[in-house]
N, CA, C and O atoms as a printed pandas DataFrame, in Angstrom:
     atom_number atom_name residue_name chain_id  residue_number  x_coord  y_coord  z_coord
0              1         N          UNK        A               1    1.693    7.629   -6.353
1              2        CA          UNK        A               1    1.421    7.538   -4.932
2              3         C          UNK        A               1   -0.090    7.526   -4.737
3              4         O          UNK        A               1   -0.822    8.289   -5.367
4              5         N          UNK        A               2   -0.536    6.646   -3.853
5              6        CA          UNK        A               2   -1.963    6.543   -3.547
6              7         C          UNK        A               2   -2.152    6.466   -2.037
7              8         O          UNK        A               2   -1.299    5.951   -1.313
8              9         N          UNK        A               3   -3.268    6.979   -1.585
9             10        CA          UNK        A               3   -3.689    6.830   -0.200
10            11         C          UNK        A               3   -4.698    5.693   -0.182
11            12         O          UNK        A               3   -5.645    5.689   -0.969
12            13         N          UNK        A               4   -4.502    4.735    0.707
13            14        CA          UNK        A               4   -5.381    3.564    0.732
14            15         C          UNK        A               4   -6.103    3.446    2.065
15            16         O          UNK        A               4   -5.489    3.446    3.132
16            17         N          UNK        A               5   -7.446    3.346    1.970
17            18        CA          UNK        A               5   -8.302    3.221    3.137
18            19         C          UNK        A               5   -8.857    1.805    3.316
19            20         O          UNK        A               5   -9.815    1.630    4.069
20            21         N          UNK        A               6   -8.300    0.801    2.663
21            22        CA          UNK        A               6   -8.816   -0.561    2.896
22            23         C          UNK        A               6   -8.608   -0.916    4.372
23            24         O          UNK        A               6   -7.770   -0.319    5.047
24            25         N          UNK        A               7   -9.363   -1.873    4.856
25            26        CA          UNK        A               7   -9.295   -2.207    6.286
26            27         C          UNK        A               7   -7.902   -2.663    6.698
27            28         O          UNK        A               7   -7.443   -2.306    7.783
28            29         N          UNK        A               8   -7.219   -3.439    5.866
29            30        CA          UNK        A               8   -5.864   -3.884    6.227
30            31         C          UNK        A               8   -4.941   -2.679    6.353
31            32         O          UNK        A               8   -4.153   -2.598    7.295
32            33         N          UNK        A               9   -5.031   -1.745    5.414
33            34        CA          UNK        A               9   -4.183   -0.549    5.505
34            35         C          UNK        A               9   -4.524    0.280    6.736
35            36         O          UNK        A               9   -3.634    0.898    7.321
36            37         N          UNK        A              10   -5.782    0.308    7.141
37            38        CA          UNK        A              10   -6.128    1.020    8.369
38            39         C          UNK        A              10   -5.453    0.376    9.571
39            40         O          UNK        A              10   -5.023    1.079   10.485
40            41         N          UNK        A              11   -5.354   -0.957    9.585
41            42        CA          UNK        A              11   -4.614   -1.628   10.664
42            43         C          UNK        A              11   -3.150   -1.220   10.627
43            44         O          UNK        A              11   -2.564   -0.896   11.660
44            45         N          UNK        A              12   -2.555   -1.236    9.428
45            46        CA          UNK        A              12   -1.143   -0.879    9.283
46            47         C          UNK        A              12   -0.899    0.592    9.601
47            48         O          UNK        A              12    0.160    0.947   10.120
48            49         N          UNK        A              13   -1.866    1.445    9.297
49            50        CA          UNK        A              13   -1.723    2.890    9.466
50            51         C          UNK        A              13   -2.290    3.418   10.779
51            52         O          UNK        A              13   -2.581    4.609   10.885
52            53         N          UNK        A              14   -2.449    2.564   11.769
53            54        CA          UNK        A              14   -2.944    2.972   13.088
54            55         C          UNK        A              14   -4.308    3.662   12.998
55            56         O          UNK        A              14   -4.585    4.614   13.728
56            57         N          UNK        A              15   -5.154    3.164   12.085
57            58        CA          UNK        A              15   -6.507    3.692   11.943
58            59         C          UNK        A              15   -6.668    4.692   10.824
59            60         O          UNK        A              15   -7.786    5.110   10.524
60            61         N          UNK        A              16   -5.575    5.082   10.203
61            62        CA          UNK        A              16   -5.621    6.043    9.124
62            63         C          UNK        A              16   -5.367    5.316    7.803
63            64         O          UNK        A              16   -5.202    4.096    7.782
64            65         N          UNK        A              17   -5.337    6.064    6.713
65            66        CA          UNK        A              17   -4.966    5.492    5.416
66            67         C          UNK        A              17   -3.451    5.291    5.379
67            68         O          UNK        A              17   -2.716    5.974    6.092
68            69         N          UNK        A              18   -2.990    4.364    4.555
69            70        CA          UNK        A              18   -1.557    4.252    4.301
70            71         C          UNK        A              18   -1.225    5.085    3.067
71            72         O          UNK        A              18   -2.082    5.345    2.221
72            73         N          UNK        A              19    0.021    5.489    2.986
73            74        CA          UNK        A              19    0.522    6.271    1.857
74            75         C          UNK        A              19    1.502    5.370    1.125
75            76         O          UNK        A              19    2.525    4.973    1.684
76            77         N          UNK        A              20    1.190    5.046   -0.131
77            78        CA          UNK        A              20    1.930    4.026   -0.863
78            79         C          UNK        A              20    2.378    4.529   -2.232
79            80         O          UNK        A              20    1.644    5.234   -2.925
80            81         N          UNK        A              21    3.583    4.154   -2.600
81            82        CA          UNK        A              21    4.122    4.491   -3.912
82            83         C          UNK        A              21    4.235    3.200   -4.709
83            84         O          UNK        A              21    4.811    2.221   -4.236
84            85         N          UNK        A              22    3.686    3.200   -5.915
85            86        CA          UNK        A              22    3.705    2.011   -6.767
86            87         C          UNK        A              22    4.867    2.127   -7.746
87            88         O          UNK        A              22    4.963    3.086   -8.513
88            89         N          UNK        A              23    5.750    1.128   -7.704
89            90        CA          UNK        A              23    6.905    1.063   -8.601
90            91         C          UNK        A              23    6.840   -0.216   -9.421
91            92         O          UNK        A              23    6.222   -1.189   -8.990
92            93         N          UNK        A              24    7.466   -0.235  -10.596
93            94        CA          UNK        A              24    7.668   -1.519  -11.283
94            95         C          UNK        A              24    8.576   -2.383  -10.394
95            96         O          UNK        A              24    9.557   -1.879   -9.846
96            97         N          UNK        A              25    8.266   -3.646  -10.250
97            98        CA          UNK        A              25    9.037   -4.532   -9.378
98            99         C          UNK        A              25   10.515   -4.563   -9.733
99           100         O          UNK        A              25   11.367   -4.672   -8.851
100          101         N          UNK        A              26   10.819   -4.468  -11.014
101          102        CA          UNK        A              26   12.225   -4.551  -11.426
102          103         C          UNK        A              26   12.952   -3.216  -11.314
103          104         O          UNK        A              26   14.117   -3.125  -11.701
104          105         N          UNK        A              27   12.292   -2.169  -10.789
105          106        CA          UNK        A              27   12.909   -0.846  -10.685
106          107         C          UNK        A              27   13.581   -0.602   -9.342
107          108         O          UNK        A              27   14.266    0.406   -9.169
108          109         N          UNK        A              28   13.396   -1.510   -8.388
109          110        CA          UNK        A              28   14.002   -1.298   -7.073
110          111         C          UNK        A              28   14.792   -2.535   -6.659
111          112         O          UNK        A              28   14.542   -3.648   -7.122
112          113         N          UNK        A              29   15.745   -2.301   -5.777
113          114        CA          UNK        A              29   16.548   -3.378   -5.205
114          115         C          UNK        A              29   16.268   -3.421   -3.715
115          116         O          UNK        A              29   16.241   -2.389   -3.045
116          117         N          UNK        A              30   16.062   -4.612   -3.210
117          118        CA          UNK        A              30   15.759   -4.780   -1.790
118          119         C          UNK        A              30   16.900   -5.572   -1.163
119          120         O          UNK        A              30   17.270   -6.646   -1.639
120          121         N          UNK        A              31   17.443   -5.022   -0.093
121          122        CA          UNK        A              31   18.526   -5.679    0.621
122          123         C          UNK        A              31   18.096   -5.932    2.051
123          124         O          UNK        A              31   17.277   -5.197    2.602
124          125         N          UNK        A              32   18.646   -6.965    2.644
125          126        CA          UNK        A              32   18.370   -7.260    4.040
126          127         C          UNK        A              32   17.258   -8.268    4.201
127          128         O          UNK        A              32   16.540   -8.604    3.258
128          129         N          UNK        A              33   17.141   -8.735    5.419
129          130        CA          UNK        A              33   16.153   -9.767    5.751
130          131         C          UNK        A              33   14.763   -9.158    5.876
131          132         O          UNK        A              33   14.593   -8.059    6.403
132          133         N          UNK        A              34   13.784   -9.889    5.385
133          134        CA          UNK        A              34   12.386   -9.471    5.471
134          135         C          UNK        A              34   11.548  -10.608    6.040
135          136         O          UNK        A              34   11.933  -11.775    5.979
136          137         N          UNK        A              35   10.422  -10.253    6.583
137          138        CA          UNK        A              35    9.394  -11.220    6.951
138          139         C          UNK        A              35    8.220  -10.978    6.019
139          140         O          UNK        A              35    8.025   -9.877    5.505
140          141         N          UNK        A              36    7.443  -12.030    5.813
141          142        CA          UNK        A              36    6.327  -11.984    4.875
142          143         C          UNK        A              36    5.055  -12.399    5.592
143          144         O          UNK        A              36    4.985  -13.484    6.168
144          145         N          UNK        A              37    4.049  -11.534    5.556
145          146        CA          UNK        A              37    2.717  -11.868    6.049
146          147         C          UNK        A              37    1.813  -11.965    4.834
147          148         O          UNK        A              37    1.686  -11.003    4.077
148          149         N          UNK        A              38    1.181  -13.121    4.640
149          150        CA          UNK        A              38    0.306  -13.320    3.491
150          151         C          UNK        A              38   -1.151  -13.237    3.927
151          152         O          UNK        A              38   -1.536  -13.726    4.989
152          153         N          UNK        A              39   -1.949  -12.602    3.073
153          154        CA          UNK        A              39   -3.378  -12.527    3.336
154          155         C          UNK        A              39   -4.101  -12.349    2.009
155          156         O          UNK        A              39   -3.483  -12.079    0.979
156          157         N          UNK        A              40   -5.416  -12.504    2.050
157          158        CA          UNK        A              40   -6.241  -12.245    0.880
158          159         C          UNK        A              40   -6.899  -10.883    1.104
159          160         O          UNK        A              40   -7.623  -10.683    2.079
160          161         N          UNK        A              41   -6.636   -9.961    0.193
161          162        CA          UNK        A              41   -7.166   -8.602    0.299
162          163         C          UNK        A              41   -8.652   -8.587   -0.051
163          164         O          UNK        A              41   -9.182   -9.559   -0.588
164          165         N          UNK        A              42   -9.315   -7.478    0.258
165          166        CA          UNK        A              42  -10.730   -7.328   -0.078
166          167         C          UNK        A              42  -10.968   -7.448   -1.578
167          168         O          UNK        A              42  -12.070   -7.790   -2.007
168          169         N          UNK        A              43   -9.946   -7.171   -2.371
169          170        CA          UNK        A              43  -10.038   -7.305   -3.827
170          171         C          UNK        A              43  -10.083   -8.772   -4.258
171          172         O          UNK        A              43  -10.400   -9.078   -5.407
172          173         N          UNK        A              44   -9.762   -9.678   -3.325
173          174        CA          UNK        A              44   -9.681  -11.098   -3.647
174          175         C          UNK        A              44   -8.277  -11.543   -4.032
175          176         O          UNK        A              44   -8.035  -12.734   -4.229
176          177         N          UNK        A              45   -7.354  -10.601   -4.139
177          178        CA          UNK        A              45   -5.978  -10.921   -4.505
178          179         C          UNK        A              45   -5.177  -11.379   -3.295
179          180         O          UNK        A              45   -5.337  -10.839   -2.200
180          181         N          UNK        A              46   -4.316  -12.370   -3.489
181          182        CA          UNK        A              46   -3.399  -12.790   -2.425
182          183         C          UNK        A              46   -2.277  -11.776   -2.363
183          184         O          UNK        A              46   -1.623  -11.486   -3.365
184          185         N          UNK        A              47   -2.061  -11.237   -1.162
185          186        CA          UNK        A              47   -1.054  -10.199   -0.935
186          187         C          UNK        A              47    0.075  -10.728   -0.064
187          188         O          UNK        A              47   -0.127  -11.570    0.811
188          189         N          UNK        A              48    1.252  -10.216   -0.326
189          190        CA          UNK        A              48    2.420  -10.459    0.513
190          191         C          UNK        A              48    2.798   -9.116    1.119
191          192         O          UNK        A              48    3.187   -8.191    0.405
192          193         N          UNK        A              49    2.684   -9.013    2.424
193          194        CA          UNK        A              49    3.028   -7.776    3.120
194          195         C          UNK        A              49    4.373   -8.025    3.784
195          196         O          UNK        A              49    4.493   -8.894    4.647
196          197         N          UNK        A              50    5.365   -7.275    3.389
197          198        CA          UNK        A              50    6.731   -7.511    3.851
198          199         C          UNK        A              50    7.140   -6.431    4.857
199          200         O          UNK        A              50    6.822   -5.251    4.708
200          201         N          UNK        A              51    7.857   -6.889    5.885
201          202        CA          UNK        A              51    8.240   -5.983    6.956
202          203         C          UNK        A              51    9.603   -6.372    7.521
203          204         O          UNK        A              51   10.082   -7.485    7.301
204          205         N          UNK        A              52   10.221   -5.446    8.250
205          206        CA          UNK        A              52   11.523   -5.663    8.866
206          207         C          UNK        A              52   11.348   -6.559   10.087
207          208         O          UNK        A              52   10.531   -6.257   10.958
208          209         N          UNK        A              53   12.113   -7.677   10.167
209          210        CA          UNK        A              53   11.970   -8.565   11.318
210          211         C          UNK        A              53   12.563   -7.983   12.598
211          212         O          UNK        A              53   12.236   -8.451   13.688
212          213         N          UNK        A              54   13.419   -6.980   12.494
213          214        CA          UNK        A              54   14.048   -6.388   13.682
214          215         C          UNK        A              54   13.151   -5.361   14.363
215          216         O          UNK        A              54   12.998   -5.376   15.585
216          217         N          UNK        A              55   12.552   -4.461   13.566
217          218        CA          UNK        A              55   11.768   -3.374   14.166
218          219         C          UNK        A              55   10.283   -3.452   13.855
219          220         O          UNK        A              55    9.491   -2.747   14.480
220          221         N          UNK        A              56    9.880   -4.296   12.897
221          222        CA          UNK        A              56    8.477   -4.451   12.551
222          223         C          UNK        A              56    7.948   -3.439   11.556
223          224         O          UNK        A              56    6.758   -3.458   11.241
224          225         N          UNK        A              57    8.798   -2.554   11.052
225          226        CA          UNK        A              57    8.353   -1.539   10.110
226          227         C          UNK        A              57    7.810   -2.176    8.842
227          228         O          UNK        A              57    8.478   -2.997    8.213
228          229         N          UNK        A              58    6.582   -1.789    8.467
229          230        CA          UNK        A              58    5.990   -2.244    7.212
230          231         C          UNK        A              58    6.724   -1.571    6.065
231          232         O          UNK        A              58    6.865   -0.348    6.056
232          233         N          UNK        A              59    7.195   -2.352    5.095
233          234        CA          UNK        A              59    7.995   -1.801    4.006
234          235         C          UNK        A              59    7.267   -1.765    2.675
235          236         O          UNK        A              59    7.272   -0.742    1.990
236          237         N          UNK        A              60    6.641   -2.874    2.302
237          238        CA          UNK        A              60    5.952   -2.904    1.019
238          239         C          UNK        A              60    5.009   -4.083    0.939
239          240         O          UNK        A              60    5.019   -4.977    1.786
240          241         N          UNK        A              61    4.189   -4.061   -0.107
241          242        CA          UNK        A              61    3.260   -5.147   -0.407
242          243         C          UNK        A              61    3.429   -5.552   -1.853
243          244         O          UNK        A              61    3.842   -4.757   -2.697
244          245         N          UNK        A              62    3.105   -6.799   -2.123
245          246        CA          UNK        A              62    3.095   -7.316   -3.488
246          247         C          UNK        A              62    1.852   -8.173   -3.663
247          248         O          UNK        A              62    1.498   -8.964   -2.789
248          249         N          UNK        A              63    1.196   -8.004   -4.804
249          250        CA          UNK        A              63    0.015   -8.784   -5.130
250          251         C          UNK        A              63    0.404   -9.884   -6.108
251          252         O          UNK        A              63    1.093   -9.628   -7.095
252          253         N          UNK        A              64   -0.037  -11.104   -5.836
253          254        CA          UNK        A              64    0.231  -12.188   -6.778
254          255         C          UNK        A              64   -0.449  -11.930   -8.117
255          256         O          UNK        A              64   -0.016  -12.457   -9.141
256          257         N          UNK        A              65   -1.515  -11.119   -8.120
257          258        CA          UNK        A              65   -2.230  -10.804   -9.360
258          259         C          UNK        A              65   -1.479   -9.778  -10.214
259          260         O          UNK        A              65   -1.722   -9.669  -11.416
260          261         N          UNK        A              66   -0.577   -9.037   -9.594
261          262        CA          UNK        A              66    0.188   -7.991  -10.306
262          263         C          UNK        A              66    1.662   -8.091   -9.928
263          264         O          UNK        A              66    2.196   -7.179   -9.297
264          265         N          UNK        A              67    2.328   -9.183  -10.301
265          266        CA          UNK        A              67    3.716   -9.388   -9.874
266          267         C          UNK        A              67    4.698   -8.376  -10.451
267          268         O          UNK        A              67    5.832   -8.282   -9.981
268          269         N          UNK        A              68    4.289   -7.629  -11.446
269          270        CA          UNK        A              68    5.175   -6.625  -12.050
270          271         C          UNK        A              68    5.212   -5.317  -11.256
271          272         O          UNK        A              68    5.952   -4.399  -11.607
272          273         N          UNK        A              69    4.409   -5.231  -10.180
273          274        CA          UNK        A              69    4.345   -4.017   -9.374
274          275         C          UNK        A              69    4.708   -4.304   -7.928
275          276         O          UNK        A              69    4.481   -5.403   -7.423
276          277         N          UNK        A              70    5.276   -3.303   -7.267
277          278        CA          UNK        A              70    5.546   -3.373   -5.836
278          279         C          UNK        A              70    5.013   -2.092   -5.212
279          280         O          UNK        A              70    5.236   -1.000   -5.735
280          281         N          UNK        A              71    4.306   -2.228   -4.092
281          282        CA          UNK        A              71    3.666   -1.104   -3.426
282          283         C          UNK        A              71    4.494   -0.786   -2.179
283          284         O          UNK        A              71    4.444   -1.521   -1.193
284          285         N          UNK        A              72    5.243    0.294   -2.227
285          286        CA          UNK        A              72    6.176    0.660   -1.168
286          287         C          UNK        A              72    5.524    1.667   -0.230
287          288         O          UNK        A              72    4.914    2.637   -0.681
288          289         N          UNK        A              73    5.651    1.439    1.072
289          290        CA          UNK        A              73    5.144    2.388    2.069
290          291         C          UNK        A              73    6.000    3.653    1.981
291          292         O          UNK        A              73    7.217    3.601    2.161
292          293         N          UNK        A              74    5.365    4.769    1.708
293          294        CA          UNK        A              74    6.090    6.018    1.501
294          295         C          UNK        A              74    6.991    6.367    2.689
295          296         O          UNK        A              74    8.088    6.891    2.500
296          297         N          UNK        A              75    6.541    6.084    3.886
297          298        CA          UNK        A              75    7.335    6.406    5.075
298          299         C          UNK        A              75    8.623    5.630    5.185
299          300         O          UNK        A              75    9.508    6.017    5.947
300          301         N          UNK        A              76    8.755    4.541    4.442
301          302        CA          UNK        A              76    9.994    3.749    4.490
302          303         C          UNK        A              76   11.048    4.262    3.503
303          304         O          UNK        A              76   12.186    3.794    3.512
304          305         N          UNK        A              77   10.669    5.221    2.654
305          306        CA          UNK        A              77   11.616    5.776    1.687
306          307         C          UNK        A              77   12.491    6.849    2.338
307          308         O          UNK        A              77   12.048    7.550    3.248
308          309         N          UNK        A              78   13.720    6.973    1.873
309          310        CA          UNK        A              78   14.585    8.044    2.361
310          311         C          UNK        A              78   14.046    9.406    1.943
311          312         O          UNK        A              78   14.172   10.377    2.690
312          313         N          UNK        A              79   13.450    9.486    0.764
313          314        CA          UNK        A              79   12.884   10.738    0.257
314          315         C          UNK        A              79   11.360   10.598    0.232
315          316         O          UNK        A              79   10.793   10.132   -0.757
316          317         N          UNK        A              80   10.704   11.000    1.315
317          318        CA          UNK        A              80    9.244   10.856    1.390
318          319         C          UNK        A              80    8.505   11.910    0.572
319          320         O          UNK        A              80    7.282   11.855    0.444
320          321         N          UNK        A              81    9.246   12.872    0.016
321          322        CA          UNK        A              81    8.639   13.902   -0.830
322          323         C          UNK        A              81    8.844   13.597   -2.307
323          324         O          UNK        A              81    8.664   14.471   -3.155
324          325         N          UNK        A              82    9.218   12.363   -2.616
325          326        CA          UNK        A              82    9.478   11.943   -3.990
326          327         C          UNK        A              82    8.283   12.224   -4.901
327          328         O          UNK        A              82    8.455   12.696   -6.025
328          329         N          UNK        A              83    7.085   11.938   -4.424
329          330        CA          UNK        A              83    5.847   12.142   -5.176
330          331         C          UNK        A              83    4.803   12.776   -4.273
331          332         O          UNK        A              83    5.002   12.904   -3.065
332          333         N          UNK        A              84    3.697   13.167   -4.868
333          334        CA          UNK        A              84    2.534   13.611   -4.105
334          335         C          UNK        A              84    1.381   12.672   -4.447
335          336         O          UNK        A              84    1.388   12.058   -5.513
336          337         N          UNK        A              85    0.400   12.551   -3.568
337          338        CA          UNK        A              85   -0.705   11.630   -3.829
338          339         C          UNK        A              85   -1.422   11.937   -5.140
339          340         O          UNK        A              85   -1.661   13.094   -5.485
340          341         N          UNK        A              86   -1.761   10.862   -5.862
341          342        CA          UNK        A              86   -2.464   10.991   -7.128
342          343         C          UNK        A              86   -3.866   10.428   -7.085
343          344         O          UNK        A              86   -4.647   10.642   -8.013
344          345         N          UNK        A              87   -4.207    9.700   -6.007
345          346        CA          UNK        A              87   -5.543    9.109   -5.890
346          347         C          UNK        A              87   -5.743    8.612   -4.467
347          348         O          UNK        A              87   -4.787    8.384   -3.725
348          349         N          UNK        A              88   -6.999    8.454   -4.112
349          350        CA          UNK        A              88   -7.379    7.819   -2.854
350          351         C          UNK        A              88   -8.202    6.596   -3.212
351          352         O          UNK        A              88   -9.158    6.684   -3.982
352          353         N          UNK        A              89   -7.823    5.437   -2.641
353          354        CA          UNK        A              89   -8.495    4.183   -2.986
354          355         C          UNK        A              89   -9.151    3.567   -1.750
355          356         O          UNK        A              89   -8.793    3.876   -0.614
356          357         N          UNK        A              90  -10.108    2.701   -2.001
357          358        CA          UNK        A              90  -10.888    2.012   -0.971
358          359         C          UNK        A              90  -11.593    3.017   -0.058
359          360         O          UNK        A              90  -11.667    2.822    1.155
360          361         N          UNK        A              91  -12.110    4.092   -0.655
361          362        CA          UNK        A              91  -12.824    5.103    0.127
362          363         C          UNK        A              91  -14.087    4.547    0.784
363          364         O          UNK        A              91  -14.526    5.072    1.807
364          365         N          UNK        A              92  -14.672    3.504    0.220
365          366        CA          UNK        A              92  -15.872    2.897    0.813
366          367         C          UNK        A              92  -15.580    2.296    2.181
367          368         O          UNK        A              92  -16.493    2.136    2.991
368          369         N          UNK        A              93  -14.314    1.960    2.452
369          370        CA          UNK        A              93  -13.937    1.388    3.743
370          371         C          UNK        A              93  -13.503    2.439    4.754
371          372         O          UNK        A              93  -13.278    2.111    5.919
372          373         N          UNK        A              94  -13.383    3.685    4.340
373          374        CA          UNK        A              94  -12.925    4.750    5.236
374          375         C          UNK        A              94  -13.985    5.028    6.306
375          376         O          UNK        A              94  -15.182    4.959    6.027
376          377         N          UNK        A              95  -13.549    5.339    7.522
377          378        CA          UNK        A              95  -14.525    5.716    8.551
378          379         C          UNK        A              95  -15.165    7.061    8.218
379          380         O          UNK        A              95  -14.638    7.830    7.414
380          381         N          UNK        A              96  -16.298    7.331    8.842
381          382        CA          UNK        A              96  -17.030    8.574    8.580
382          383         C          UNK        A              96  -16.191    9.819    8.856
383          384         O          UNK        A              96  -16.385   10.847    8.207
384          385         N          UNK        A              97  -15.266    9.741    9.805
385          386        CA          UNK        A              97  -14.467   10.910   10.180
386          387         C          UNK        A              97  -13.263   11.134    9.264
387          388         O          UNK        A              97  -12.572   12.143    9.401
388          389         N          UNK        A              98  -13.002   10.226    8.347
389          390        CA          UNK        A              98  -11.811   10.320    7.492
390          391         C          UNK        A              98  -11.833   11.582    6.637
391          392         O          UNK        A              98  -12.869   11.953    6.084
392          393         N          UNK        A              99  -10.681   12.233    6.537
393          394        CA          UNK        A              99  -10.544   13.371    5.641
394          395         C          UNK        A              99  -10.022   12.829    4.327
395          396         O          UNK        A              99   -8.936   12.252    4.271
396          397         N          UNK        A             100  -10.794   13.015    3.272
397          398        CA          UNK        A             100  -10.421   12.548    1.933
398          399         C          UNK        A             100  -10.382   13.777    1.031
399          400         O          UNK        A             100  -11.379   14.483    0.885
400          401         N          UNK        A             101   -9.242   14.021    0.438
401          402        CA          UNK        A             101   -9.034   15.195   -0.403
402          403         C          UNK        A             101   -9.928   15.101   -1.639
403          404         O          UNK        A             101   -9.743   14.225   -2.484
404          405         N          UNK        A             102  -10.889   16.003   -1.733
405          406        CA          UNK        A             102  -11.834   15.991   -2.851
406          407         C          UNK        A             102  -11.165   16.320   -4.181
407          408         O          UNK        A             102  -11.733   16.054   -5.241
408          409         N          UNK        A             103   -9.962   16.898   -4.138
409          410        CA          UNK        A             103   -9.248   17.237   -5.372
410          411         C          UNK        A             103   -8.592   16.017   -6.023
411          412         O          UNK        A             103   -8.202   16.074   -7.189
412          413         N          UNK        A             104   -8.470   14.924   -5.284
413          414        CA          UNK        A             104   -7.850   13.712   -5.827
414          415         C          UNK        A             104   -8.901   12.770   -6.399
415          416         O          UNK        A             104  -10.018   12.709   -5.885
416          417         N          UNK        A             105   -8.563   12.035   -7.454
417          418        CA          UNK        A             105   -9.473   10.986   -7.920
418          419         C          UNK        A             105   -9.724    9.994   -6.784
419          420         O          UNK        A             105   -8.828    9.686   -5.999
420          421         N          UNK        A             106  -10.958    9.503   -6.717
421          422        CA          UNK        A             106  -11.328    8.562   -5.656
422          423         C          UNK        A             106  -11.871    7.280   -6.266
423          424         O          UNK        A             106  -12.560    7.291   -7.286
424          425         N          UNK        A             107  -11.537    6.178   -5.610
425          426        CA          UNK        A             107  -12.025    4.855   -6.018
426          427         C          UNK        A             107  -12.625    4.207   -4.772
427          428         O          UNK        A             107  -11.964    4.101   -3.739
428          429         N          UNK        A             108  -13.863    3.781   -4.876
429          430        CA          UNK        A             108  -14.534    3.150   -3.736
430          431         C          UNK        A             108  -13.862    1.855   -3.331
431          432         O          UNK        A             108  -13.904    1.474   -2.161
432          433         N          UNK        A             109  -13.244    1.173   -4.281
433          434        CA          UNK        A             109  -12.549   -0.097   -4.027
434          435         C          UNK        A             109  -11.230   -0.130   -4.770
435          436         O          UNK        A             109  -10.500    0.859   -4.830
436          437         N          UNK        A             110  -10.943   -1.287   -5.332
437          438        CA          UNK        A             110   -9.696   -1.479   -6.068
438          439         C          UNK        A             110   -9.725   -0.689   -7.375
439          440         O          UNK        A             110  -10.663   -0.836   -8.157
440          441         N          UNK        A             111   -8.717    0.145   -7.626
441          442        CA          UNK        A             111   -8.701    0.914   -8.867
442          443         C          UNK        A             111   -8.290    0.029  -10.058
443          444         O          UNK        A             111   -7.827   -1.096   -9.871
444          445         N          UNK        A             112   -8.460    0.540  -11.260
445          446        CA          UNK        A             112   -7.989   -0.203  -12.429
446          447         C          UNK        A             112   -6.476   -0.445  -12.328
447          448         O          UNK        A             112   -5.774    0.309  -11.654
448          449         N          UNK        A             113   -5.982   -1.476  -12.983
449          450        CA          UNK        A             113   -4.552   -1.791  -12.881
450          451         C          UNK        A             113   -3.669   -0.620  -13.318
451          452         O          UNK        A             113   -3.971    0.105  -14.265
452          453         N          UNK        A             114   -2.560   -0.471  -12.579
453          454        CA          UNK        A             114   -1.520    0.484  -12.960
454          455         C          UNK        A             114   -0.635   -0.210  -13.973
455          456         O          UNK        A             114   -0.260   -1.366  -13.779
456          457         N          UNK        A             115   -0.303    0.468  -15.034
457          458        CA          UNK        A             115    0.506   -0.180  -16.073
458          459         C          UNK        A             115    1.936   -0.368  -15.638
459          460         O          UNK        A             115    2.747   -0.898  -16.397
């Protein structure tokens, strides 16, 4: 689980960081209709941000650069206590008022790839 302060995540998180859990793409099953918003992230990677077409809830993101991973919005999980945050990323984009847990590893931008 990571907290992300990139500008796109701040839009998705109503001005705050998003809370995301990274899973292997083949470890989860997705059912139901989704909509896809594509954009180029600050990392330069093309991202697919998927959301529910009925309610607009952001569900997950996928990077074309890392197709073996899926980044799931923690709030969309039935068990939001599955993990605890392990890092904060894109801290350079966080506003001055942002609270960033000093006990967590921090990355100013895109962290090294998750295996």
